[in-house]
Amino acid sequence: MLKKGEVDLTEKYEEQAKYLVGLVDECSHNFMEKYDIDEYVIVYEDGMDKEVLKCLAYIHMNNIEQAVKIAANSINDGDRGNYVNGGKGFFEWVQML
């Protein structure tokens, strides 16, 4: 049911909330046992801004050189990154690391 995005509505909100939190906790635990989160983002990512996620994963792994390389390549391809702050795109900020 959770996979389909369906939940039966009842008056037992607290019970449902505990059940849902339990499912999310179990799924998260199973995922973390199976995958290294940084490796997953770099290799298996699907549906999000792949290069941004790769940069974040490399930064998390303290591999700044690889993150900056991805940022430079993205900027060269005309992609500043969707997240802009202070007039600079995500990849421009990464290059400043």
PDB file of C-alpha atoms in Angstrom:
ATOM      1  CA  MET A   1       0.000   0.000   0.000  1.00  0.00           C
ATOM      2  CA  LEU A   2       2.759   2.465   0.873  1.00  0.00           C
ATOM      3  CA  LYS A   3       4.479   1.902  -2.470  1.00  0.00           C
ATOM      4  CA  LYS A   4       1.301   2.905  -4.318  1.00  0.00           C
ATOM      5  CA  GLY A   5       0.884   6.006  -2.163  1.00  0.00           C
ATOM      6  CA  GLU A   6      -2.366   4.756  -0.676  1.00  0.00           C
ATOM      7  CA  VAL A   7      -3.271   4.897   2.994  1.00  0.00           C
ATOM      8  CA  ASP A   8      -6.667   4.072   4.489  1.00  0.00           C
ATOM      9  CA  LEU A   9      -8.057   7.045   6.414  1.00  0.00           C
ATOM     10  CA  THR A  10      -9.325   6.280   9.894  1.00  0.00           C
ATOM     11  CA  GLU A  11      -9.775   8.088  13.161  1.00  0.00           C
ATOM     12  CA  LYS A  12      -6.630   6.404  14.526  1.00  0.00           C
ATOM     13  CA  TYR A  13      -4.183   9.085  13.355  1.00  0.00           C
ATOM     14  CA  GLU A  14      -1.538   8.455  16.003  1.00  0.00           C
ATOM     15  CA  GLU A  15      -1.553   4.725  15.300  1.00  0.00           C
ATOM     16  CA  GLN A  16      -1.230   5.352  11.557  1.00  0.00           C
ATOM     17  CA  ALA A  17       1.575   7.858  12.106  1.00  0.00           C
ATOM     18  CA  LYS A  18       3.532   5.374  14.238  1.00  0.00           C
ATOM     19  CA  TYR A  19       2.989   2.673  11.621  1.00  0.00           C
ATOM     20  CA  LEU A  20       4.140   4.973   8.801  1.00  0.00           C
ATOM     21  CA  VAL A  21       7.221   6.120  10.744  1.00  0.00           C
ATOM     22  CA  GLY A  22       8.024   2.467  11.429  1.00  0.00           C
ATOM     23  CA  LEU A  23       7.806   1.621   7.721  1.00  0.00           C
ATOM     24  CA  VAL A  24      10.012   4.549   6.740  1.00  0.00           C
ATOM     25  CA  ASP A  25      12.519   3.642   9.465  1.00  0.00           C
ATOM     26  CA  GLU A  26      12.600   0.009   8.341  1.00  0.00           C
ATOM     27  CA  CYS A  27      13.032   0.950   4.664  1.00  0.00           C
ATOM     28  CA  SER A  28      15.776   3.453   5.516  1.00  0.00           C
ATOM     29  CA  HIS A  29      17.596   0.914   7.672  1.00  0.00           C
ATOM     30  CA  ASN A  30      17.390  -1.747   4.954  1.00  0.00           C
ATOM     31  CA  PHE A  31      18.610   0.734   2.340  1.00  0.00           C
ATOM     32  CA  MET A  32      21.572   1.875   4.458  1.00  0.00           C
ATOM     33  CA  GLU A  33      22.585  -1.740   5.134  1.00  0.00           C
ATOM     34  CA  LYS A  34      22.510  -2.522   1.419  1.00  0.00           C
ATOM     35  CA  TYR A  35      24.094   0.627  -0.046  1.00  0.00           C
ATOM     36  CA  ASP A  36      26.748   3.197   0.729  1.00  0.00           C
ATOM     37  CA  ILE A  37      24.765   6.417   0.313  1.00  0.00           C
ATOM     38  CA  ASP A  38      27.541   8.297  -1.492  1.00  0.00           C
ATOM     39  CA  GLU A  39      28.144   5.443  -3.916  1.00  0.00           C
ATOM     40  CA  TYR A  40      24.402   5.129  -4.519  1.00  0.00           C
ATOM     41  CA  VAL A  41      24.066   8.804  -5.402  1.00  0.00           C
ATOM     42  CA  ILE A  42      27.052   8.688  -7.756  1.00  0.00           C
ATOM     43  CA  VAL A  43      26.224   5.397  -9.492  1.00  0.00           C
ATOM     44  CA  TYR A  44      22.494   4.709  -9.144  1.00  0.00           C
ATOM     45  CA  GLU A  45      20.876   8.154  -8.960  1.00  0.00           C
ATOM     46  CA  ASP A  46      17.788   8.545 -11.132  1.00  0.00           C
ATOM     47  CA  GLY A  47      15.380  11.423 -11.531  1.00  0.00           C
ATOM     48  CA  MET A  48      17.201  14.288  -9.827  1.00  0.00           C
ATOM     49  CA  ASP A  49      19.937  16.648 -10.970  1.00  0.00           C
ATOM     50  CA  LYS A  50      22.598  13.988 -11.268  1.00  0.00           C
ATOM     51  CA  GLU A  51      25.617  16.280 -11.372  1.00  0.00           C
ATOM     52  CA  VAL A  52      24.496  18.239  -8.291  1.00  0.00           C
ATOM     53  CA  LEU A  53      23.983  15.001  -6.375  1.00  0.00           C
ATOM     54  CA  LYS A  54      27.364  13.708  -7.496  1.00  0.00           C
ATOM     55  CA  CYS A  55      29.026  16.918  -6.318  1.00  0.00           C
ATOM     56  CA  LEU A  56      27.315  16.629  -2.936  1.00  0.00           C
ATOM     57  CA  ALA A  57      28.335  12.984  -2.604  1.00  0.00           C
ATOM     58  CA  TYR A  58      31.955  13.744  -3.466  1.00  0.00           C
ATOM     59  CA  ILE A  59      31.984  16.652  -0.993  1.00  0.00           C
ATOM     60  CA  HIS A  60      30.549  14.341   1.668  1.00  0.00           C
ATOM     61  CA  MET A  61      33.340  11.837   0.918  1.00  0.00           C
ATOM     62  CA  ASN A  62      35.852  14.724   1.212  1.00  0.00           C
ATOM     63  CA  ASN A  63      36.810  14.314  -2.460  1.00  0.00           C
ATOM     64  CA  ILE A  64      36.672  18.034  -3.220  1.00  0.00           C
ATOM     65  CA  GLU A  65      38.850  17.688  -6.323  1.00  0.00           C
ATOM     66  CA  GLN A  66      36.271  15.464  -8.045  1.00  0.00           C
ATOM     67  CA  ALA A  67      33.378  17.743  -7.002  1.00  0.00           C
ATOM     68  CA  VAL A  68      35.165  20.784  -8.441  1.00  0.00           C
ATOM     69  CA  LYS A  69      35.895  18.861 -11.655  1.00  0.00           C
ATOM     70  CA  ILE A  70      32.200  18.007 -12.084  1.00  0.00           C
ATOM     71  CA  ALA A  71      31.287  21.650 -11.379  1.00  0.00           C
ATOM     72  CA  ALA A  72      33.767  22.933 -13.987  1.00  0.00           C
ATOM     73  CA  ASN A  73      32.502  20.468 -16.604  1.00  0.00           C
ATOM     74  CA  SER A  74      28.901  21.439 -15.871  1.00  0.00           C
ATOM     75  CA  ILE A  75      29.668  25.154 -16.185  1.00  0.00           C
ATOM     76  CA  ASN A  76      31.515  24.480 -19.462  1.00  0.00           C
ATOM     77  CA  ASP A  77      28.334  22.749 -20.684  1.00  0.00           C
ATOM     78  CA  GLY A  78      26.325  25.876 -19.791  1.00  0.00           C
ATOM     79  CA  ASP A  79      24.826  24.486 -16.557  1.00  0.00           C
ATOM     80  CA  ARG A  80      25.326  26.759 -13.514  1.00  0.00           C
ATOM     81  CA  GLY A  81      23.186  24.496 -11.328  1.00  0.00           C
ATOM     82  CA  ASN A  82      19.542  25.109 -10.480  1.00  0.00           C
ATOM     83  CA  TYR A  83      20.231  26.388  -6.989  1.00  0.00           C
ATOM     84  CA  VAL A  84      21.261  30.062  -7.025  1.00  0.00           C
ATOM     85  CA  ASN A  85      22.360  32.077  -4.000  1.00  0.00           C
ATOM     86  CA  GLY A  86      23.998  35.482  -3.974  1.00  0.00           C
ATOM     87  CA  GLY A  87      23.923  35.594  -7.767  1.00  0.00           C
ATOM     88  CA  LYS A  88      26.003  32.407  -8.106  1.00  0.00           C
ATOM     89  CA  GLY A  89      24.747  29.024  -9.224  1.00  0.00           C
ATOM     90  CA  PHE A  90      25.446  25.800  -7.358  1.00  0.00           C
ATOM     91  CA  PHE A  91      28.407  24.812  -9.528  1.00  0.00           C
ATOM     92  CA  GLU A  92      29.979  28.261  -9.204  1.00  0.00           C
ATOM     93  CA  TRP A  93      29.878  27.875  -5.425  1.00  0.00           C
ATOM     94  CA  VAL A  94      31.402  24.404  -5.651  1.00  0.00           C
ATOM     95  CA  GLN A  95      34.311  25.802  -7.649  1.00  0.00           C
ATOM     96  CA  MET A  96      35.098  28.088  -4.700  1.00  0.00           C
ATOM     97  CA  LEU A  97      35.794  25.143  -2.376  1.00  0.00           C
TER      98      LEU A  97
END
